[in-house]
Short mmCIF file of C-alpha atoms and ligand atoms in Angstrom, two decimals:
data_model
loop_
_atom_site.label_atom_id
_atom_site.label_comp_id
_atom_site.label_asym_id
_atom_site.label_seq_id
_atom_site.Cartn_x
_atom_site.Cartn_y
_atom_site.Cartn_z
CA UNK A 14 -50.71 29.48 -34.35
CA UNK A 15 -49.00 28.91 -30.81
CA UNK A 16 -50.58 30.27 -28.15
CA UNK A 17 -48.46 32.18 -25.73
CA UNK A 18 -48.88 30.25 -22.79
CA UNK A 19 -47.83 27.12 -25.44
CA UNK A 20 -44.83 29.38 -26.06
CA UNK A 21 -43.85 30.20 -23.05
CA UNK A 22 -44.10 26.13 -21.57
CA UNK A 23 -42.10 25.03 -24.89
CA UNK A 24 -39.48 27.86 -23.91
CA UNK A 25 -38.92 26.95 -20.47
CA UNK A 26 -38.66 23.27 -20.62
CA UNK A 27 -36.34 23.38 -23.14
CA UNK A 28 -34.11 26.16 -21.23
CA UNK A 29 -34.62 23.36 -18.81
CA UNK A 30 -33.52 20.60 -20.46
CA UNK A 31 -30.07 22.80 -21.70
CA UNK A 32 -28.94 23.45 -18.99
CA UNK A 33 -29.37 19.91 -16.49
CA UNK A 34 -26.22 18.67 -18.12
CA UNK A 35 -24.16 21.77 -16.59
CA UNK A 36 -25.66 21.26 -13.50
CA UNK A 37 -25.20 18.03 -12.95
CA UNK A 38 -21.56 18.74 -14.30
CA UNK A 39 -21.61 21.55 -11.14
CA UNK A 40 -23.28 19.06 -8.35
CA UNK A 41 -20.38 16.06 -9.26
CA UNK A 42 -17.49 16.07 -7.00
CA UNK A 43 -14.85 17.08 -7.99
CA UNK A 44 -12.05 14.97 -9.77
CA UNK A 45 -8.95 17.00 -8.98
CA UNK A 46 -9.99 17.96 -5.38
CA UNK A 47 -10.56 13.91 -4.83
CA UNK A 48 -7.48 12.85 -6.10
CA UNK A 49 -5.44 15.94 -4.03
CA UNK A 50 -7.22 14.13 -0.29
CA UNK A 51 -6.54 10.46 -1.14
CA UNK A 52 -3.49 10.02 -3.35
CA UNK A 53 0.17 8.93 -2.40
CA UNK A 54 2.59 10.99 -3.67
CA UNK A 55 4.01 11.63 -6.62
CA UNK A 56 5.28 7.91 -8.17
CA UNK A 57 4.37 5.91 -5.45
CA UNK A 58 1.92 3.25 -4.39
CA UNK A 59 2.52 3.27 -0.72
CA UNK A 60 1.06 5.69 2.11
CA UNK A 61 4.07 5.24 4.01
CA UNK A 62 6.43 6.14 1.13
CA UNK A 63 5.81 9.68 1.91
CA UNK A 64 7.86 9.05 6.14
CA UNK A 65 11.20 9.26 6.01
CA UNK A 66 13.14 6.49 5.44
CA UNK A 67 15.56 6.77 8.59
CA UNK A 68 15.05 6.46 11.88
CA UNK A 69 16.06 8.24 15.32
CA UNK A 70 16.20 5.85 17.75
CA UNK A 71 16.08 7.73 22.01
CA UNK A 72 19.88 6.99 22.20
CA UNK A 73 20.33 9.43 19.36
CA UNK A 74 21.67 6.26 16.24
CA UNK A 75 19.53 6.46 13.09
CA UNK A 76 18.80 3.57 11.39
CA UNK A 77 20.58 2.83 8.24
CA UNK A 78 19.58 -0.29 7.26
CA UNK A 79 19.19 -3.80 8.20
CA UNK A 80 21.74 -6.53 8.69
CA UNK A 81 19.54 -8.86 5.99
CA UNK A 82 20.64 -5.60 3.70
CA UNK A 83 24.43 -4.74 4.92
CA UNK A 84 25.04 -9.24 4.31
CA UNK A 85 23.43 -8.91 1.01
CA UNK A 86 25.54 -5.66 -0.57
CA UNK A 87 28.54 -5.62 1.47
CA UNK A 88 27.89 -2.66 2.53
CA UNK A 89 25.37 0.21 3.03
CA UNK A 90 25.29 3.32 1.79
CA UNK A 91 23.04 6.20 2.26
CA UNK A 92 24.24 10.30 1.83
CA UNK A 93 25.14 10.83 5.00
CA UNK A 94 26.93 7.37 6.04
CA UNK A 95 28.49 4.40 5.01
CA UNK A 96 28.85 1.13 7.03
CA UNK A 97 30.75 -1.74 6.61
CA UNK A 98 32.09 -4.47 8.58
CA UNK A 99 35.93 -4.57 9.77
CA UNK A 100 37.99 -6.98 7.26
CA UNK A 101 39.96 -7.90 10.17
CA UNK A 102 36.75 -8.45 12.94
CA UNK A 103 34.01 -9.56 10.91
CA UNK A 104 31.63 -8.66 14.14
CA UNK A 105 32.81 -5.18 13.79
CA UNK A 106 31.46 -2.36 11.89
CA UNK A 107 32.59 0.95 10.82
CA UNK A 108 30.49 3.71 9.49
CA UNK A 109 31.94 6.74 7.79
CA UNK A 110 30.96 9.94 6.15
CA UNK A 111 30.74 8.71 2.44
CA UNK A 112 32.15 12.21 1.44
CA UNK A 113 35.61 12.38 -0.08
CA UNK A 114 37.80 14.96 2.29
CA UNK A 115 39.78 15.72 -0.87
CA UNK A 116 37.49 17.52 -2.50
CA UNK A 117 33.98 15.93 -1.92
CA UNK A 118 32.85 13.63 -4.08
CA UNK A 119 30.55 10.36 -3.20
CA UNK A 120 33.00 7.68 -2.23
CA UNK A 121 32.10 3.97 -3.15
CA UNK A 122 32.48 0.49 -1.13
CA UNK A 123 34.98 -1.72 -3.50
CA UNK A 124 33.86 -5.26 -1.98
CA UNK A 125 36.12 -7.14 -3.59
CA UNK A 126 39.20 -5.35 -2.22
CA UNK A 127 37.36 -4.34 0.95
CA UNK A 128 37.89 -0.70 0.79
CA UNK A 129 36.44 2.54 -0.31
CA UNK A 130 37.33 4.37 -3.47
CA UNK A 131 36.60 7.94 -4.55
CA UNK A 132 35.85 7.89 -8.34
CA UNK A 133 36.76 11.67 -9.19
CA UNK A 134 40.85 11.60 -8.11
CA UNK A 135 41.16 7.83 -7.15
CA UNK A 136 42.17 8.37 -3.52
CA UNK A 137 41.70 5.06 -1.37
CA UNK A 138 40.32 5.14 2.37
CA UNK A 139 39.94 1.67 4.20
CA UNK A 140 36.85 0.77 6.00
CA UNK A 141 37.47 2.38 9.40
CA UNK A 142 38.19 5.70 6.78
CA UNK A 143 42.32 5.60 7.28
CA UNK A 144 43.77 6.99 3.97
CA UNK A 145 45.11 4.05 1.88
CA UNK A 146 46.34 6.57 -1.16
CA UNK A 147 45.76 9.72 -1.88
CA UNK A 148 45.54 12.74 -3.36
CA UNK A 149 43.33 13.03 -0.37
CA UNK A 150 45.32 13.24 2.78
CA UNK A 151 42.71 13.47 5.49
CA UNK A 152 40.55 10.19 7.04
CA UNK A 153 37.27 9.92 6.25
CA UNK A 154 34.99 11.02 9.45
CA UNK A 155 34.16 8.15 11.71
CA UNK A 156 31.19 7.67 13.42
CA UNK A 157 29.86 4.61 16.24
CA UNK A 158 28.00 1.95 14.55
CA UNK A 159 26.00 -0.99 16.16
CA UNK A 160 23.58 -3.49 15.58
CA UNK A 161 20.34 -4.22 17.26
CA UNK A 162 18.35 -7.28 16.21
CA UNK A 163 18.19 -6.94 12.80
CA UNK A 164 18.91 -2.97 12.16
CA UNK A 165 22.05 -1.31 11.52
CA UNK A 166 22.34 1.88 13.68
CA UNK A 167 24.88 4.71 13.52
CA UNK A 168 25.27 8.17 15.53
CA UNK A 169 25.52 10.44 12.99
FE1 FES B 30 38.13 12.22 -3.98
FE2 FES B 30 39.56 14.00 -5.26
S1 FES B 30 37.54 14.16 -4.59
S2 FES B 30 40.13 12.01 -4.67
#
């Protein structure tokens, strides 16, 4: 026969024993809370993916790009601005506001012909944003470009 005392000793240890798995389950940091402190966001591998990609410069341009970029498209392209060089001036750039003014759409650089077209109604706007055919009838808006070292900067 087991002796009380026996009893109780057998009980306890093995209480014991069933429950050191849940606490050392409690005591272990936390997976989800780790991974919330230390990852990058969502689909990237890079801390700095998460800065914005443009930027302000004190004279009030924005970076768009770099030359080693505008040389190897033709052009560049982001949602607010386009920039390409002057057919005529090589040396000179234009950047406009990639929005159609017939009725919005996203325009896109044609290299090959050196102008923009608008995919939705076919209008035609050079590179410095003149109207080359419509149905649009109103110039794409300008703004100053420049470049400094190797970045392409407009004043949007
Ligand atoms: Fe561009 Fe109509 S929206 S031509």
């Amino acid at each position: 026969m087991i002796k009380r005392r026996s009893f109780i000793t057998y009980f306890s240890i093995g209480w014991l024993t069933s429950c050191f798995p849940v606490v050392l389950a409690a005591c272990a940091p936390s997976k989800s809370s780790t991974q919330v402190t230390t990852t990058n966001p969502p689909g990237t591998g890079d801390p700095s993916a998460a800065k914005p990609i443009t930027q302000k410069t004190a004279d009030g341009f924005t970076v768009v790009g770099s030359v080693t970029q505008l040389e190897k498209a033709g052009y560049l392209q982001t949602k607010e601005v386009a920039v390409a060089r002057d057919p005529a001036n090589p040396k000179q750039l234009f950047a406009v506001n990639p929005k159609c003014t017939h009725q919005g759409c996203d325009i896109k650089w044609v290299a090959e012909e050196k102008k923009y077209e608008c995919p939705c109604h076919d209008s035609d706007f050079a590179a410095d944003g003149k109207v080359l055919k419509g149905p649009a009838t109103k110039p794409l808006t300008t703004y100053s470009a420049k470049i400094v070292g190797n970045q392409v900067l407009v004043k949007v």
